Tab-separated table of C-alpha atoms and ligand atoms in Angstrom:
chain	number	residue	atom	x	y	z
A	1	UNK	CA	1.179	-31.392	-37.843
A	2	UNK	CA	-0.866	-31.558	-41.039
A	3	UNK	CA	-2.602	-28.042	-42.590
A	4	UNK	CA	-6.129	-29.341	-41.459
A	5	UNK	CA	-4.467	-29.746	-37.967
A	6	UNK	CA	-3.175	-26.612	-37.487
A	7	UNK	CA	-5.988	-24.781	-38.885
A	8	UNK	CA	-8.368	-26.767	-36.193
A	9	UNK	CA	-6.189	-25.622	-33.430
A	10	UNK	CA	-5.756	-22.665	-34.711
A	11	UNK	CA	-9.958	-22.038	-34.637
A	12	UNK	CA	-10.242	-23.443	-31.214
A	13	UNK	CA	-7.305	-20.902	-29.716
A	14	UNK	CA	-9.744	-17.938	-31.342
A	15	UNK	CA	-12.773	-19.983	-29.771
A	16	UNK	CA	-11.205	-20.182	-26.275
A	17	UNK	CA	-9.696	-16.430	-26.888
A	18	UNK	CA	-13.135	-15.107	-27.676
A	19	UNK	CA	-15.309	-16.240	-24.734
A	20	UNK	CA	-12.196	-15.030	-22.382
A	21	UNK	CA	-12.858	-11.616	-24.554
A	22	UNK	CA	-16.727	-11.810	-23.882
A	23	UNK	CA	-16.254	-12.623	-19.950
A	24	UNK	CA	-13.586	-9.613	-19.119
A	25	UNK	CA	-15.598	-7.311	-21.482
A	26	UNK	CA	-18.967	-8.396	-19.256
A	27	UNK	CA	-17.241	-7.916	-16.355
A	28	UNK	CA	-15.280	-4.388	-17.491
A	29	UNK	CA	-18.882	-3.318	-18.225
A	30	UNK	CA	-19.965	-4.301	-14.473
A	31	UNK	CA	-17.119	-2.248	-12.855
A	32	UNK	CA	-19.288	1.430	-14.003
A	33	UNK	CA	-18.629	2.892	-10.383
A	34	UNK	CA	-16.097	5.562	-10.492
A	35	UNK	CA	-14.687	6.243	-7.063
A	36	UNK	CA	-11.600	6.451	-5.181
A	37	UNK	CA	-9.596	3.283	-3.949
A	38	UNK	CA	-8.626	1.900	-0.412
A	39	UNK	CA	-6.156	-0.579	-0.456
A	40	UNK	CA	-4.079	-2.492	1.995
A	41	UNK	CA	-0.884	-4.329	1.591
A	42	UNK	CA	-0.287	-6.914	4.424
A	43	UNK	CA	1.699	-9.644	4.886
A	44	UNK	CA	5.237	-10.984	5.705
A	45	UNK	CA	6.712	-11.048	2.933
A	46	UNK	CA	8.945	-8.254	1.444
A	47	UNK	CA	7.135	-5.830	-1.137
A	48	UNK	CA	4.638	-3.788	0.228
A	49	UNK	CA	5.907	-0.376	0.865
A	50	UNK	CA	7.073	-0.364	-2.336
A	51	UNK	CA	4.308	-1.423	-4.047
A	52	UNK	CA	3.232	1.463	-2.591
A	53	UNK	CA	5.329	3.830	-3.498
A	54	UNK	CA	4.838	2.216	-6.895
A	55	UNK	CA	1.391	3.523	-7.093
A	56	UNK	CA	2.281	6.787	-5.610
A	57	UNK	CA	4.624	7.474	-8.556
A	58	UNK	CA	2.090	6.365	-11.127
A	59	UNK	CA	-0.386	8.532	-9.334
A	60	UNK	CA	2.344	11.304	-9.337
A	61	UNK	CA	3.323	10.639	-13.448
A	62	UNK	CA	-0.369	11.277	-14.442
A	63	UNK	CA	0.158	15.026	-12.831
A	64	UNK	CA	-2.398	14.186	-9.620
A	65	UNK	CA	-1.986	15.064	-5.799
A	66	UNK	CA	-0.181	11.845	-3.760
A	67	UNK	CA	0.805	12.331	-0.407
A	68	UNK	CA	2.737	9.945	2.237
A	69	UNK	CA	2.663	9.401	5.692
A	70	UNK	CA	5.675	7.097	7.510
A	71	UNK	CA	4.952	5.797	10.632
A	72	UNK	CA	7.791	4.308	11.226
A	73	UNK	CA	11.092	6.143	10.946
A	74	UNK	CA	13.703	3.875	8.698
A	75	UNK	CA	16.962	3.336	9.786
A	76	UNK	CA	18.537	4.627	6.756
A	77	UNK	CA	16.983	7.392	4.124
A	78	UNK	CA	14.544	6.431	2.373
A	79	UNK	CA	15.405	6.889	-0.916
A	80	UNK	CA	11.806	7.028	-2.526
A	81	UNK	CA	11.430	10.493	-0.037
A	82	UNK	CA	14.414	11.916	-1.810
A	83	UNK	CA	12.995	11.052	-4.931
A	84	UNK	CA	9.274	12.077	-4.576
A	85	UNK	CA	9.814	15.019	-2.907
A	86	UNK	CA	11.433	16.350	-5.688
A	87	UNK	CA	8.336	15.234	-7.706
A	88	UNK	CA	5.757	17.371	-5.326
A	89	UNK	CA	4.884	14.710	-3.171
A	90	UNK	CA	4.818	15.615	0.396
A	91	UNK	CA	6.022	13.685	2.957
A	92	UNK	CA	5.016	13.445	7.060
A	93	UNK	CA	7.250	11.479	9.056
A	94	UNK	CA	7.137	10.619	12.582
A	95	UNK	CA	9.443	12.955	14.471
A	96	UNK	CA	11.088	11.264	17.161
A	97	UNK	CA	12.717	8.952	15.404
A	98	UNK	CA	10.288	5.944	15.875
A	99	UNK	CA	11.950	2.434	14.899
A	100	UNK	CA	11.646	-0.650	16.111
A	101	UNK	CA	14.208	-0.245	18.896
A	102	UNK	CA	12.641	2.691	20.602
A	103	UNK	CA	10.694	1.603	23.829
A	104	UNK	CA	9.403	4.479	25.200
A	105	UNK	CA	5.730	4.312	25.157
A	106	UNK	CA	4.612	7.743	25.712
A	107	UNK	CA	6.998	9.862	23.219
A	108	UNK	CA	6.006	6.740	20.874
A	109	UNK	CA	2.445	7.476	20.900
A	110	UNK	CA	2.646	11.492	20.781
A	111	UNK	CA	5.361	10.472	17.465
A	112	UNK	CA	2.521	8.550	16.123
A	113	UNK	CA	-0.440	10.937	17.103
A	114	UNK	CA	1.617	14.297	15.275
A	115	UNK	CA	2.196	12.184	12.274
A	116	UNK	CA	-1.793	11.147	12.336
A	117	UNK	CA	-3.065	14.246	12.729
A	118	UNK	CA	-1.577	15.205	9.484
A	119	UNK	CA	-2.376	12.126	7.972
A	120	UNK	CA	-6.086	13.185	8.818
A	121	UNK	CA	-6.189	16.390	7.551
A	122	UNK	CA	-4.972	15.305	4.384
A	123	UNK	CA	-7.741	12.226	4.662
A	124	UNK	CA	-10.291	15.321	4.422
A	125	UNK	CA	-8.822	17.535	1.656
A	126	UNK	CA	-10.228	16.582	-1.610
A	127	UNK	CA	-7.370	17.965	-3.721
A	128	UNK	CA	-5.619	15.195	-2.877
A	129	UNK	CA	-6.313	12.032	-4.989
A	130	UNK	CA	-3.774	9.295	-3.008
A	131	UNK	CA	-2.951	9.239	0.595
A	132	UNK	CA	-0.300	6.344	1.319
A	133	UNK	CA	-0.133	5.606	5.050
A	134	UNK	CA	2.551	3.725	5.365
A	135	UNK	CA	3.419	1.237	8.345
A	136	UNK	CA	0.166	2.394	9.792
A	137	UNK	CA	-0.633	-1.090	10.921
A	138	UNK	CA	1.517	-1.151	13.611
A	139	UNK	CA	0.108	1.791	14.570
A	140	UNK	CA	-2.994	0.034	15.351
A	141	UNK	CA	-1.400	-3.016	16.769
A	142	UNK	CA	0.636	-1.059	19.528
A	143	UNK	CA	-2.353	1.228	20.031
A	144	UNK	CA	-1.185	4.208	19.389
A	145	UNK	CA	-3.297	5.198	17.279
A	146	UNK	CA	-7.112	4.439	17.636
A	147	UNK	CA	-8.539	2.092	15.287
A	148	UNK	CA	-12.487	3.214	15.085
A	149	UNK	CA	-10.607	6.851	14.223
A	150	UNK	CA	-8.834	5.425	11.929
A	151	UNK	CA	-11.736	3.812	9.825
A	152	UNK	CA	-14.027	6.783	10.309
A	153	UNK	CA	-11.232	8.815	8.821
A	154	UNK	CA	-10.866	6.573	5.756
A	155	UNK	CA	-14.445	6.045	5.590
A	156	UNK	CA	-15.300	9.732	5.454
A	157	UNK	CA	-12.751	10.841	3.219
A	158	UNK	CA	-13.785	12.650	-0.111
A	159	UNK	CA	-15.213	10.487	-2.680
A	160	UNK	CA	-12.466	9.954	-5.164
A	161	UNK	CA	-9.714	10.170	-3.007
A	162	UNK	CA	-7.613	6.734	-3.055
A	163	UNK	CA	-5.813	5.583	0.207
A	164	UNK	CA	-3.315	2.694	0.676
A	165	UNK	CA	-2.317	1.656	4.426
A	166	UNK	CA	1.156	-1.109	4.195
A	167	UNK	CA	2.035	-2.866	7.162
A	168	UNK	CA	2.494	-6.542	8.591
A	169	UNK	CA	-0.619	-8.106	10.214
A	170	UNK	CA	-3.238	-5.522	9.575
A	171	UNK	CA	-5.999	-5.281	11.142
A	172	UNK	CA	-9.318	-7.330	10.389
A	173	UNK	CA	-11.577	-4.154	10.479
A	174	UNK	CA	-9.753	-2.596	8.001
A	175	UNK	CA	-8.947	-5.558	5.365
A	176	UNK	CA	-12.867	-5.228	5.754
A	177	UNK	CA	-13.582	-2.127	4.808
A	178	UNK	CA	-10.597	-2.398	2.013
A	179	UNK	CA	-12.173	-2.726	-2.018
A	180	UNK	CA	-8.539	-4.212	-2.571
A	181	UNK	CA	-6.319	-6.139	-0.084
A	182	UNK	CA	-3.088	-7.645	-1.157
A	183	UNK	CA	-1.015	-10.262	1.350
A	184	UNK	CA	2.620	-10.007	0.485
A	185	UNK	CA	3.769	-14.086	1.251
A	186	UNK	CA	7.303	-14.741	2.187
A	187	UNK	CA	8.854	-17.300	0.034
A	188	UNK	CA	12.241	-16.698	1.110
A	189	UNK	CA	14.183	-13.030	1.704
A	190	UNK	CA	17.678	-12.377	1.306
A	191	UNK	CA	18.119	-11.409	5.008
A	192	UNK	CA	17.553	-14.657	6.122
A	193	UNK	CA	20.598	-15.878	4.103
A	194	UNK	CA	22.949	-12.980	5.661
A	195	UNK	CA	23.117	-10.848	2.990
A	196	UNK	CA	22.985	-7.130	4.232
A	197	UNK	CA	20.207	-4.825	3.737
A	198	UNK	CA	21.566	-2.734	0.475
A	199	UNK	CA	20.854	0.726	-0.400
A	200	UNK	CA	18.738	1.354	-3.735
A	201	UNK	CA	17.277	-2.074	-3.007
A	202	UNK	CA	15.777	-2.247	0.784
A	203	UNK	CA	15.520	1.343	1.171
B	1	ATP	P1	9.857	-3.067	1.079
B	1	ATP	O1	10.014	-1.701	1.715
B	1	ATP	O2	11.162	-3.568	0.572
B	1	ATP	O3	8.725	-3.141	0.103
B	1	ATP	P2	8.150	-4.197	3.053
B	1	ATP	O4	7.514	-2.878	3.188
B	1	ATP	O5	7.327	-5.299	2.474
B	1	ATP	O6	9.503	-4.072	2.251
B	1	ATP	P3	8.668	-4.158	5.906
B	1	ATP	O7	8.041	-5.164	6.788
B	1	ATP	O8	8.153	-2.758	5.934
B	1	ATP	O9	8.677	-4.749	4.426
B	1	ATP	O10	10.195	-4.192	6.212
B	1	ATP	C1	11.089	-3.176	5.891
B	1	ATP	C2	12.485	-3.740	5.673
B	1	ATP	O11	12.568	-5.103	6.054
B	1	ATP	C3	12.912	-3.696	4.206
B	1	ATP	O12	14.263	-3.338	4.174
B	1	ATP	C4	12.727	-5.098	3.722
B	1	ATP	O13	13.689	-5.464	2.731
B	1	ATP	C5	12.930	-5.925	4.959
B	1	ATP	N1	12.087	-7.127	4.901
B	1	ATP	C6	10.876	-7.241	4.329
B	1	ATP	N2	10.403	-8.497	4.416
B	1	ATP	C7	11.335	-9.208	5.077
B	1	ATP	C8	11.460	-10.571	5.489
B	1	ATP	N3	10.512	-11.469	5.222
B	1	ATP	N4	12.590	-10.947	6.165
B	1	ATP	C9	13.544	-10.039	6.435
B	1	ATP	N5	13.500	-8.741	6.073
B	1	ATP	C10	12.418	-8.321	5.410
B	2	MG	MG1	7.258	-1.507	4.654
């Protein structure tokens, strides 16, 4: 390539550059409303409770309030608890031991009503700045928890308060009344090829 050459391309990368420059900046200055976040995670694929946890630890690392609710009892310990915890991060877990084997309708629901009713208080306390519900969507799904409750609660919670509910197959009410919604798509997942869940990695 000669000098001329280069120099051209060189101008039209700084060209192409600055107009990216002037359309983020535009729309940087557009985002002015400063309020707290809901976001859901959905999907199939494997990432979204700890993409949420991700966000609780950067909430966390700037010295705010996160909490976390589980509404669904792992199998194993779940090693971001043992963590976070540590870090001041509460945790509310459903009691009886709620996993995907348990069939029992009625200790099911009063599991997932004890673990909501925390959940809600904490939806109305505005010293807290992130409430993760995790698994919440099945929740919803099995009907154990009701849904118009569940938007009013995130609906009416205090103005810069963030909230992130994870789960497969969410709801359409509430990827509605999400700002952010995220759909986790399963390309392939280890599992599928036999290889174990592992510890550090899954949970
Ligand atoms: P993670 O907690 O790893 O972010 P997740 O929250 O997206 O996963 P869940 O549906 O909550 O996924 O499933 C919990 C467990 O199931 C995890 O151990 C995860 O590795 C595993 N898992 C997630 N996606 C898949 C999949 N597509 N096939 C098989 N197992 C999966
Ligand atoms: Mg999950």
């Amino acid at each position: 390539m000669s000098d001329s050459e280069s120099n051209k391309n060189q101008q039209k990368h700084r060209q192409r550059q600055q107009k990216v420059k002037e359309q983020v900046d535009a729309k940087v200055a557009a985002a002015d409303k400063v309020q707290g976040i809901f976001q859901v995670i959905t999907g199939n694929g494997k990432g979204k409770s700890t993409s949420g946890f991700g966000t609780v630890a950067r909430c966390a690392g700037h010295g705010k309030q996160a909490v976390v609710a589980q509404f669904i009892k792992g199998m194993w310990e779940c090693g971001e608890r043992n963590l976070l915890e540590k870090a001041g991060v509460p945790f509310a877990v459903m009691k009886t031991g709620f996993t995907w084997e348990t069939q029992n309708r009625e200790t099911d629901t009063q599991a997932a009503q004890q673990t909501w009713q925390q959940a809600k208080a904490w939806l109305q306390d505005d010293s807290i700045d992130l409430v993760l519900l995790d698994e919440l969507t099945y929740m919803v799904s099995y009907d154990y928890i009701d849904l118009e409750e569940v938007l009013h609660a995130i609906a009416h919670r205090p103005k810069m308060q963030s909230v992130i509910v994870t789960g497969r197959g969410a709801h359409r009410k509430l990827t509605e009344l999400a700002d952010t919604v995220s759909e986790v798509r399963n390309v392939k997942h280890a599992f599928e090829s036999g290889i174990k869940a592992l510890e550090g990695f899954d949970f």
